[in-house]
Coordinates of C-alpha atoms and ligand atoms in Angstrom, one line a residue:
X1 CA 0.0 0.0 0.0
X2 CA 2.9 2.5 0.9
X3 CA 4.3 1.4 -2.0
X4 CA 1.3 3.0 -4.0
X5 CA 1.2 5.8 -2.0
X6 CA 4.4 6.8 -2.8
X7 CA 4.3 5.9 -6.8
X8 CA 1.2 8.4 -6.6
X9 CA 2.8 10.7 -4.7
X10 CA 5.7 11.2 -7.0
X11 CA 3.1 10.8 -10.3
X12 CA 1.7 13.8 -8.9
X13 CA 5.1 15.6 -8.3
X14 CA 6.0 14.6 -11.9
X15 CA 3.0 16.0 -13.5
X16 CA 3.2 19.3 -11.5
X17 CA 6.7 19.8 -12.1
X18 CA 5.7 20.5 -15.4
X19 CA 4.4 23.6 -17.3
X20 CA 6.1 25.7 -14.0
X21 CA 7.3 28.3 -16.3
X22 CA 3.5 28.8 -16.9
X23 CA 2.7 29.1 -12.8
X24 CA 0.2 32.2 -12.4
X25 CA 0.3 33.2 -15.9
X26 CA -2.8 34.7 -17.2
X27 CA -4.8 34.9 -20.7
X28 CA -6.4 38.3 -21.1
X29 CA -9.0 39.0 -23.3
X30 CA -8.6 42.5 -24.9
X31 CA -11.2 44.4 -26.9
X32 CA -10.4 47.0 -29.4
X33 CA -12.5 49.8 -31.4
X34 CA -9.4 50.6 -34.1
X35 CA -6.9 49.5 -35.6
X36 CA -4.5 51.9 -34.4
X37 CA -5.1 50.5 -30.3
X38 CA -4.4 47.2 -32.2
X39 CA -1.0 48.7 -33.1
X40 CA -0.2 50.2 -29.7
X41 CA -1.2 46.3 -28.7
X42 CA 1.0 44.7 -30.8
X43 CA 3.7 47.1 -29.7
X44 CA 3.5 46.5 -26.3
X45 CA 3.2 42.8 -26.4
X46 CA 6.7 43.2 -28.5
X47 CA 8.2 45.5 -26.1
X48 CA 7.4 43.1 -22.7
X49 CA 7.5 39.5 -24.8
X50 CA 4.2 38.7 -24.5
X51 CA 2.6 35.8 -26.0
X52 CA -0.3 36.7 -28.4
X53 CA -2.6 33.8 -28.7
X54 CA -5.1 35.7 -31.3
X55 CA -4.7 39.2 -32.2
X56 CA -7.0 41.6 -31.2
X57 CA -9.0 43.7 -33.8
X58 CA -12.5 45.8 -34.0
X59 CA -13.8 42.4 -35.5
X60 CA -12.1 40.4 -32.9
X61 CA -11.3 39.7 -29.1
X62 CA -7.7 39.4 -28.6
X63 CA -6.1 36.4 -26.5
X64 CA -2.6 37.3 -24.6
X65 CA -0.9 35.7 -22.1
X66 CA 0.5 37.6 -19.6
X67 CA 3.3 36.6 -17.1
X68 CA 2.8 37.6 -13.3
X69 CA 5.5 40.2 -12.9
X70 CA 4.3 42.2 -16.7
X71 CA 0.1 42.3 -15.1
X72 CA 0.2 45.9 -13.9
X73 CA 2.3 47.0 -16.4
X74 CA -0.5 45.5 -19.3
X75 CA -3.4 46.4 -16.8
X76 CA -2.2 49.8 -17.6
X77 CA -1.6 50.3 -20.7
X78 CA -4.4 48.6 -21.8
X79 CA -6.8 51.2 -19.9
X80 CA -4.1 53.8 -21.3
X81 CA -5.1 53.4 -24.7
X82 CA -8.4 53.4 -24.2
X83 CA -9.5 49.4 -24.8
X84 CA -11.1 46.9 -22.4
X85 CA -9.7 43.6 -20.9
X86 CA -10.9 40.7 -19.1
X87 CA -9.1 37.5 -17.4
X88 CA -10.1 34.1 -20.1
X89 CA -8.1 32.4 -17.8
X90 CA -6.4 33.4 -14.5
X91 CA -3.7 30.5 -14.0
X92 CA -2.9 29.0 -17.6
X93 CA -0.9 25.9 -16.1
X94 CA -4.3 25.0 -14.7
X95 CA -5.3 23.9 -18.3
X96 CA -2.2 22.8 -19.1
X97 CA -2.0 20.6 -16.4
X98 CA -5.8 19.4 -17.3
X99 CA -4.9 18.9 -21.2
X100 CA -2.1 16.9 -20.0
X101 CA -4.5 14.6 -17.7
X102 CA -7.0 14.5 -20.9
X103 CA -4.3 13.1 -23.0
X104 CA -3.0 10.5 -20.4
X105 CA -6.7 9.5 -20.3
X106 CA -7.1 9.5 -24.1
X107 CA -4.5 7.3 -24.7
X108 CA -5.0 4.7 -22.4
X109 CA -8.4 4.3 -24.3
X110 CA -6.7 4.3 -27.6
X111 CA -7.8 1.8 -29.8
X112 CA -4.6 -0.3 -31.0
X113 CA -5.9 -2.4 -33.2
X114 CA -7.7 0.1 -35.0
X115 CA -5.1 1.8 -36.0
X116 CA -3.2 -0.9 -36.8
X117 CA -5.6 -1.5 -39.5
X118 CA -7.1 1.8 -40.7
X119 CA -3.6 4.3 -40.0
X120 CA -3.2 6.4 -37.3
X121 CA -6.0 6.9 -34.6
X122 CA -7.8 10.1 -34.1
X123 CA -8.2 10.0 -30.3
X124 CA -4.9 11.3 -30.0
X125 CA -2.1 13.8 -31.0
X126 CA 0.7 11.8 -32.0
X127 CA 4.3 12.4 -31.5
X128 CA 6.7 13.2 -34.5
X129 CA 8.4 9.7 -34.2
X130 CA 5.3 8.1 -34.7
X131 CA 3.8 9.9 -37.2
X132 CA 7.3 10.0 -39.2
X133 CA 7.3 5.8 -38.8
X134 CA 3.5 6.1 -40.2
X135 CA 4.8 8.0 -43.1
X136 CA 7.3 5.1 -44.4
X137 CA 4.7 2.3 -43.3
X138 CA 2.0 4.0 -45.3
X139 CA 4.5 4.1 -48.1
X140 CA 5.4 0.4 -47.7
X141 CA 1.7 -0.7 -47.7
X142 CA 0.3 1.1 -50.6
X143 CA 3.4 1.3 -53.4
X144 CA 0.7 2.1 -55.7
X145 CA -0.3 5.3 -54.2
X146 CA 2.2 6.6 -51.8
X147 CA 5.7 7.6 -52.1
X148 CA 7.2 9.0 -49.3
X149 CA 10.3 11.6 -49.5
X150 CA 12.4 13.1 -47.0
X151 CA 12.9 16.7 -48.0
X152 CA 15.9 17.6 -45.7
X153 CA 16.6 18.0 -42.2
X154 CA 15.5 20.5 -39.5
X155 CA 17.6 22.6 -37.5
X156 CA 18.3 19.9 -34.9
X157 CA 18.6 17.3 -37.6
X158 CA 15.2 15.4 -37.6
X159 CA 14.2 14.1 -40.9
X160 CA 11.3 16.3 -42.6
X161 CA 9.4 13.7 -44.6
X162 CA 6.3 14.0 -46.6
X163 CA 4.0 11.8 -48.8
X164 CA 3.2 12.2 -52.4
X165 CA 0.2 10.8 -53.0
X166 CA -1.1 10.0 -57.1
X167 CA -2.4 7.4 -58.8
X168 CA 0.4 7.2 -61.5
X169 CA 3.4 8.4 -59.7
X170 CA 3.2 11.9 -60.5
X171 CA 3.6 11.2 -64.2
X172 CA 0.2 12.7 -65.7
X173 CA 1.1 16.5 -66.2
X174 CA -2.6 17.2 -66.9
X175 CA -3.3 16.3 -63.5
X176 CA -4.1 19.6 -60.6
X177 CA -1.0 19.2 -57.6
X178 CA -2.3 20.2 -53.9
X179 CA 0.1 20.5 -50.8
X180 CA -1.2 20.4 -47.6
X181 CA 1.5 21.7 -44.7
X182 CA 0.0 21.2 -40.8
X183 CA 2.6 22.2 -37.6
X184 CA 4.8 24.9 -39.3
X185 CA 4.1 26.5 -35.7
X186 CA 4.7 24.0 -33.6
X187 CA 2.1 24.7 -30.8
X188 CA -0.1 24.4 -32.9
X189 CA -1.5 21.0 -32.5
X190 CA -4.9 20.5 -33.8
X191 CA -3.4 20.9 -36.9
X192 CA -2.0 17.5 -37.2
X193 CA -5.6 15.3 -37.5
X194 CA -6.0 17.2 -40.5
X195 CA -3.3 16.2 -42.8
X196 CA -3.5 12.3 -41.3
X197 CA -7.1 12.7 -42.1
X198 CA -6.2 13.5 -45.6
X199 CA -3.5 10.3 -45.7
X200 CA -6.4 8.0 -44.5
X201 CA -9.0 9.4 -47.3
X202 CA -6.6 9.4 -49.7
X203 CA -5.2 6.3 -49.3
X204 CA -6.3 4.3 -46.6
X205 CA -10.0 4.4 -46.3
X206 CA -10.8 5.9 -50.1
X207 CA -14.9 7.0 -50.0
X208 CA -14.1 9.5 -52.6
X209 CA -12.1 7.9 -55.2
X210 CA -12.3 10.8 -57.8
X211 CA -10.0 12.9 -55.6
X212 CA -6.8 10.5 -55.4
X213 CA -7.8 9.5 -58.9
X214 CA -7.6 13.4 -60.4
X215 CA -5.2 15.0 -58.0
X216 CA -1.4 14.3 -57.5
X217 CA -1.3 15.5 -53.3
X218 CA 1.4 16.5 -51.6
X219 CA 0.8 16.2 -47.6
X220 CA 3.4 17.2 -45.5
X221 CA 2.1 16.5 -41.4
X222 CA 5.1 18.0 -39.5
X223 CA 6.5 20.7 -41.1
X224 CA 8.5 22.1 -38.1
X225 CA 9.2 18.9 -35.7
X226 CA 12.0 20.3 -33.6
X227 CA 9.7 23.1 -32.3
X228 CA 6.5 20.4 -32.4
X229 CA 8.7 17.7 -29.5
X230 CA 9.8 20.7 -28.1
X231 CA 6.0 21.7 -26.9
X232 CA 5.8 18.3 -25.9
X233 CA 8.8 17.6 -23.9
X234 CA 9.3 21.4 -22.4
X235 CA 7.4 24.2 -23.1
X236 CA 3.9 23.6 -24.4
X237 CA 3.4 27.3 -25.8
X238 CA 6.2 27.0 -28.3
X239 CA 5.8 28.1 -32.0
X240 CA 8.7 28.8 -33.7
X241 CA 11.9 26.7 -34.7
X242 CA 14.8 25.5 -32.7
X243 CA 17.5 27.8 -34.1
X244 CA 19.9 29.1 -31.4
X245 CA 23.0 31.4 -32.3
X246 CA 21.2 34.5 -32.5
X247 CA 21.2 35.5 -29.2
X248 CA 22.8 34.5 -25.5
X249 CA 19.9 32.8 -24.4
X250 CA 16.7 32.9 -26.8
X251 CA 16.3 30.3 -29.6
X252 CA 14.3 30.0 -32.5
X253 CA 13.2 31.8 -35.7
X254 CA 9.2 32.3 -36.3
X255 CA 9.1 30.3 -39.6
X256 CA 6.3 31.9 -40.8
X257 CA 8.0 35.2 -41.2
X258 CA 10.5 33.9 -42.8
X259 CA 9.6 33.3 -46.7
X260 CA 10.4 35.5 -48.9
X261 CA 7.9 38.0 -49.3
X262 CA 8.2 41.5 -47.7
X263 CA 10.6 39.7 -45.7
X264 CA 11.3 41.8 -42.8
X265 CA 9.2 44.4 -43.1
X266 CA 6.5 43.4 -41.0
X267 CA 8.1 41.1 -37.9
X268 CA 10.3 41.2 -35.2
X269 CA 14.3 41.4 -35.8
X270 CA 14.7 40.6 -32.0
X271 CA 15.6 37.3 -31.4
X272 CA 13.4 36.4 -28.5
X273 CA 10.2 38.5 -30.1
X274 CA 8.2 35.3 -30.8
X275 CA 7.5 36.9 -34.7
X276 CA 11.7 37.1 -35.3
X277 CA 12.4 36.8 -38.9
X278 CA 15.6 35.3 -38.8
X279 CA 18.7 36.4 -40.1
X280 CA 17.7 36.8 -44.2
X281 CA 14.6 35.1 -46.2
X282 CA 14.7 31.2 -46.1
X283 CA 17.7 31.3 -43.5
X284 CA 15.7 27.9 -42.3
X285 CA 15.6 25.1 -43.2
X286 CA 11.9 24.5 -42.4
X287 CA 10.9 27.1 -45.0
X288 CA 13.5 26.2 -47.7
X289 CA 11.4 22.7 -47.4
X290 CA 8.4 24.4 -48.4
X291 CA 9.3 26.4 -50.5
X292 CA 11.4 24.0 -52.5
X293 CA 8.1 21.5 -53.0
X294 CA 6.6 24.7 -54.3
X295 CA 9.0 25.5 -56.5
X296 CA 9.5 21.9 -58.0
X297 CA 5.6 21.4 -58.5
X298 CA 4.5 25.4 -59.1
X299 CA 3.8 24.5 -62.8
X300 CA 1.1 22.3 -61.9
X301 CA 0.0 23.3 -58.2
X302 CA -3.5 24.8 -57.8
X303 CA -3.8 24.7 -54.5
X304 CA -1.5 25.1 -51.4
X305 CA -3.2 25.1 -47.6
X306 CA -1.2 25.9 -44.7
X307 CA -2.8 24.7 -41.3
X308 CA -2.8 27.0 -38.5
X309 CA -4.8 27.2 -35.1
X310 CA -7.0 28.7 -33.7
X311 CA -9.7 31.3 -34.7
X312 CA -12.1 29.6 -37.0
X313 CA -10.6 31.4 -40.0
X314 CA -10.0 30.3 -43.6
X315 CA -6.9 33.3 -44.4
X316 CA -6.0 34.6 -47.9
X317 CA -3.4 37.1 -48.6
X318 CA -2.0 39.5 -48.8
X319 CA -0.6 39.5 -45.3
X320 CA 2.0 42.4 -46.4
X321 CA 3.0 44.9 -47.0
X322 CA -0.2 46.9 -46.5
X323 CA -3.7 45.7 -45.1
X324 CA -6.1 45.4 -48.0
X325 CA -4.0 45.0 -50.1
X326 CA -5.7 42.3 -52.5
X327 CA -4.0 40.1 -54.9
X328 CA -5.4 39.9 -58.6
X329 CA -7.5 36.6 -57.7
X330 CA -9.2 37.8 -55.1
X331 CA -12.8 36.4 -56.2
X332 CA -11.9 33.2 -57.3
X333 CA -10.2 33.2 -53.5
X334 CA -12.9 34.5 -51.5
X335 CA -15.3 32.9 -53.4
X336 CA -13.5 29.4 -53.0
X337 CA -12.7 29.8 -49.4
X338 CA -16.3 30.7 -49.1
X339 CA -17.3 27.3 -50.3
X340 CA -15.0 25.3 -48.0
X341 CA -16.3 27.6 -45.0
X342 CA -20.1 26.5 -45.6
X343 CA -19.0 23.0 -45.8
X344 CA -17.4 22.7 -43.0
X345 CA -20.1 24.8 -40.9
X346 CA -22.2 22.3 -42.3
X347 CA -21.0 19.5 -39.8
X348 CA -19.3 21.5 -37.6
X349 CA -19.9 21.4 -33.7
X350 CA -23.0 23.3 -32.7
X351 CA -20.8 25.5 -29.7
X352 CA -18.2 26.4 -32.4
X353 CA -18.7 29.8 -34.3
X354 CA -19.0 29.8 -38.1
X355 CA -15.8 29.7 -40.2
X356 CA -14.9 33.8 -41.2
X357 CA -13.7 33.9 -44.7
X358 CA -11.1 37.0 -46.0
X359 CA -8.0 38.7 -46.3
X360 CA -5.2 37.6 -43.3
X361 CA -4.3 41.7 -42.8
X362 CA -8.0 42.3 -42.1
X363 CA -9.1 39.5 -40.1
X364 CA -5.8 39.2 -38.0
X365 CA -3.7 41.4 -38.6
X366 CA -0.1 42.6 -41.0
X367 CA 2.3 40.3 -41.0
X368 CA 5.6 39.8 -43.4
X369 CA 7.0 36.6 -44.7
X370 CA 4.3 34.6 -44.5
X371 CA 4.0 31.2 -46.5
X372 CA 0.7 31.9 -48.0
X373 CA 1.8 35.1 -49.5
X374 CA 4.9 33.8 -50.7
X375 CA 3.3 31.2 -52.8
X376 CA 0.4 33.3 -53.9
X377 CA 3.4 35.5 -54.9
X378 CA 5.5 33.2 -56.6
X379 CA 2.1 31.0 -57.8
X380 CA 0.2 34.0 -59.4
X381 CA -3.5 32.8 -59.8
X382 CA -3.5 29.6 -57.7
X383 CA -5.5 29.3 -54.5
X384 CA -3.4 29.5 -51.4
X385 CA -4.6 29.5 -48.2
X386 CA -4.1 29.6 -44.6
X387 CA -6.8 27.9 -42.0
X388 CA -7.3 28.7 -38.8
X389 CA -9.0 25.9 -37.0
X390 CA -11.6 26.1 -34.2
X391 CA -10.4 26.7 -30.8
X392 CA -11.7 25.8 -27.2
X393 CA -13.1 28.5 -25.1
X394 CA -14.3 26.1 -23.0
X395 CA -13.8 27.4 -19.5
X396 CA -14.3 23.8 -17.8
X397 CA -12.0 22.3 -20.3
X398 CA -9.3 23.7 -22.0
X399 CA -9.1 26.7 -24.5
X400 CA -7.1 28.4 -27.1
X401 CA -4.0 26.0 -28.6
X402 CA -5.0 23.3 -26.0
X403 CA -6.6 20.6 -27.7
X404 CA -9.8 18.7 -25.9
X405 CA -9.6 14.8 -27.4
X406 CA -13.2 14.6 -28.2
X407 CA -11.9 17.2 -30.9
X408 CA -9.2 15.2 -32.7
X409 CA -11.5 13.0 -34.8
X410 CA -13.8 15.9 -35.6
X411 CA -11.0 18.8 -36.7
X412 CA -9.5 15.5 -39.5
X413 CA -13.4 15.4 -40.3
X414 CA -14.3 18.4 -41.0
X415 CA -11.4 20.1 -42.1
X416 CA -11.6 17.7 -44.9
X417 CA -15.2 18.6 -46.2
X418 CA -13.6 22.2 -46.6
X419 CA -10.3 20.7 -48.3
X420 CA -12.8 18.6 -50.8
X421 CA -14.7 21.4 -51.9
X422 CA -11.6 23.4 -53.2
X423 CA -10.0 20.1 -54.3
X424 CA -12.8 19.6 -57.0
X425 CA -13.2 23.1 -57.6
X426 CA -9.7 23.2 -59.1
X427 CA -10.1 19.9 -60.8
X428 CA -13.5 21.4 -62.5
X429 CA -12.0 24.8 -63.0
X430 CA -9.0 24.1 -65.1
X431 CA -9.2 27.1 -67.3
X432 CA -9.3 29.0 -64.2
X433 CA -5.9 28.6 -63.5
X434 CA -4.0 28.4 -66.7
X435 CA -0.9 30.7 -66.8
Ligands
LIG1 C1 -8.1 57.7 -24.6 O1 -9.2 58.6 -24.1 C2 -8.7 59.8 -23.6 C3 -9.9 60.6 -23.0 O2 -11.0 60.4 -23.8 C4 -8.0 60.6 -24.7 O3 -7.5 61.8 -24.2 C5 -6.9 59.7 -25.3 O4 -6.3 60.4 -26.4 C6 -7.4 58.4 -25.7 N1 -6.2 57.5 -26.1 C7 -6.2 56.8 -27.2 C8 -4.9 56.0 -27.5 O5 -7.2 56.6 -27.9
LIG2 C1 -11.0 -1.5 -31.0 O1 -11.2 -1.7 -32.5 C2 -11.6 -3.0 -32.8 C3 -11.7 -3.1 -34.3 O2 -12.4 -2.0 -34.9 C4 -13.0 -3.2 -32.2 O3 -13.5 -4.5 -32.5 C5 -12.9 -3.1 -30.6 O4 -14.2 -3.2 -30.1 C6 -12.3 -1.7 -30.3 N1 -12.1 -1.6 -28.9 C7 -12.4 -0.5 -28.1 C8 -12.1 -0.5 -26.7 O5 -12.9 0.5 -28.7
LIG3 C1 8.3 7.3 -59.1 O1 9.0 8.4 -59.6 C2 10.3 8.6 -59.0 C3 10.9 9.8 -59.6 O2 10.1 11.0 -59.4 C4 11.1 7.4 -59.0 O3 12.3 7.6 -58.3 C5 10.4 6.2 -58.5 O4 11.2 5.0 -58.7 C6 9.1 6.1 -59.2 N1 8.3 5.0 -58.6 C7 7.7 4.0 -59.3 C8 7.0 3.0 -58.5 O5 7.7 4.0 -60.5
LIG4 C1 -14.4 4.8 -43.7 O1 -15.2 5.8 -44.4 C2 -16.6 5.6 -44.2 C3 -17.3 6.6 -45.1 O2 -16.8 7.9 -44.9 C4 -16.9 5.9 -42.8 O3 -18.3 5.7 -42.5 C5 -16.1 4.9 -41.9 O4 -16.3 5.1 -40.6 C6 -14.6 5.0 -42.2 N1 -13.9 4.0 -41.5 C7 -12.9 4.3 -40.7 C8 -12.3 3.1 -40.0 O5 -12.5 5.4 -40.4
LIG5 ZN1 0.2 29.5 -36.7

């Protein structure tokens, strides 16, 4: 019995010890009325390296976390500029410690054999060595479809694989190319169901044969995996890479400010801002990855989606230099993101908002070297988008990046009806898109 005390004892030690860092940290909701308070925002959150969860706008309540000892001084400049704040969530370890139990939970129930047969499971977010093992067993199980490729290593050296997905090896250059990208921020892990749901439509459990038959797919499931096992070993709230050099004691480069696009213009050249550019365009090789699939496919891709969380938001660009600032297909865009928005809020769950379709400047806010804009720059007339999936704001469960299990299954679901819309609009649309 002692014996069991003790194990339980030190259990609870263990899972307490973690997400300290996090102890008394608090998520503020912040309301603005213009865009210029959302400025002063932004400024301040660079100036005392705060975490912005979702950027605040007139259209939209901001999410910031807030460590204990940098309260008064955001309590104060908040009222100072003339917007409103509320605590979301007083102590964030809290519901990092709950997601943590959640997941323990979820996968002792996980389902083995099911996944042995069918792919990966959806009751849980899987680790990069798992899903990178996936990758080569999917590839050694269906020869036919799936190829897999490493495309080069990460920072720290992991292996950055991806799956090309066609019915005749990539061969038919008639045929429409899609890439789907998920965890380029590496927090960001709802993102991940999505593009494993995509492997087992595609590939694995094939209801809609038209779309592996027309389509040559690119999916690409862990696009920055140093930063991804870093928010699982250590710090949960991590988003950017693993790079260190830059600085004494701050590491990583935000890879999504680093493409080459307005590079620099609109970001952070601080090291430990969590927007930091890096030291030149594509000084990383997370983006270098990306953008070399783009470049070796761009003849034939139509369609490029770049999975993000959280904000129920399907983003097109431009996300710099200016807001509003539209780029030449900005119908077809809206129009097609429009689509994939009403079929997702078709089946979506009932507590979740409606999907908000538009340009990434005005529904978030300016932002330079983004991934989208880069390949609507370099892709002229293709579709590109980024998604923001549905969040938690669940105050008895978990909010914001924290992922509830139940969820899982459903954001690989639904994202797809969204993905499947766009996928035969380009395949129907071909005159749409020639150069
Ligand atoms: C806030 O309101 C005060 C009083 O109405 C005004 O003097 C000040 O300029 C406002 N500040 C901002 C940033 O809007
Ligand atoms: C696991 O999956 C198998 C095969 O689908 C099924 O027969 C079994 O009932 C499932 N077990 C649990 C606990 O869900
Ligand atoms: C598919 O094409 C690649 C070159 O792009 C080649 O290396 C590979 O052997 C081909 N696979 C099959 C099964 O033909
Ligand atoms: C396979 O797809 C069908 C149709 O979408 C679905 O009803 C079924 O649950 C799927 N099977 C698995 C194991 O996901
Ligand atoms: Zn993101």
């Amino acid at each position: 019995m002692l014996k069991y005390i003790l194990f339980f004892a030190a259990a609870i030690c263990l899972t307490q010890a973690k997400h300290e860092e996090y102890f008394g940290h608090s998520l503020y909701g912040v309301r603005v009325h213009t865009m210029e308070q959302a400025q002063l925002l932004i400024g301040l959150v660079e100036r005392l390296y705060l975490d912005i969860w979702s950027y605040p706008n007139p259209l939209n309540e901001g999410l910031i976390l807030v460590a204990p000892n940098k309260k008064a001084e955001f309590e104060k400049f908040v009222l100072a500029i003339n917007a409103t704040c509320r605590i979301d969530t007083m102590n964030i370890k809290e519901k990092l410690d709950l997601e943590d139990q959640l997941m323990e939970e979820a996968h002792k129930k996980s389902n083995a054999s099911r996944s042995e047969r069918f792919g990966l499971s959806f009751d849980v977010i899987h680790r990069f060595a798992v899903v990178d093992r996936y990758l080569v067993d999917v590839a050694n199980r269906f020869p036919r479809v799936a190829r897999v490729v490493s495309a080069g290593r990460s920072v720290e050296g992991r292996d950055i694989k991806y799956l090309r997905l066609s019915t005749d090896n990539f061969t038919n250059r008639n045929k429409p190319v899609i890439f789907i990208q998920s965890l380029l921020h590496a927090r960001e892990w709802v993102t991940l169901p999505v593009t494993l749901w995509a492997i087992q439509e595609l590939v694995i459990n094939v209801t809609d044969q038209d779309l592996i038959r027309d389509i040559d797919w690119i999916i690409l499931p862990i696009a920055n995996p140093d930063g991804y096992e870093f928010s699982h070993t250590t710090t949960r709230m991590w988003r950017k890479n693993r790079r260190r050099g830059h600085h004494a004691s701050c590491v990583g480069v935000d890879p999504n400010r680093n493409y080459d696009y307005f590079w620099g213009t609109a970001s952070s050249r601080d090291p430990c801002s969590e927007t930091f550019h890096g030291p030149r365009a594509f000084s990383e090789p997370e983006t270098q990855i990306t953008r070399n699939i783009i470049n070796a496919f761009r003849d034939r891709m139509r369609l490029y989606l770049d999975i993000h969380s959280f904000g129920s938001m399907i983003l097109f660009g431009f996300a710099a230099p200016a807001p509003g600032r539209m780029p030449p297909n900005v119908d077809t865009l809206r129009s097609v993101g429009t689509q994939m928005a009403r079929a997702i809020d078709a089946v979506k769950w009932r507590n979740h908002p409606n999907y908000r379709v538009g340009n990434v400047a005005q529904l978030l806010s300016v932002a330079s070297g983004g991934g989208t804009d880069w390949a609507l720059h370099v892709m002229p007339n293709r579709l590109s988008y980024a998604y923001e999936l549905p969040a938690y704001r669940n105050q008895r469960t978990v909010n914001g990046f924290l992922v509830e299990p139940a969820f899982i299954r459903q954001a690989g679901f639904e994202t797809w009806r969204g993905i499947r819309v766009a996928a035969r609009f380009v395949v129907r649309n071909r005159a749409l898109f020639e150069d």
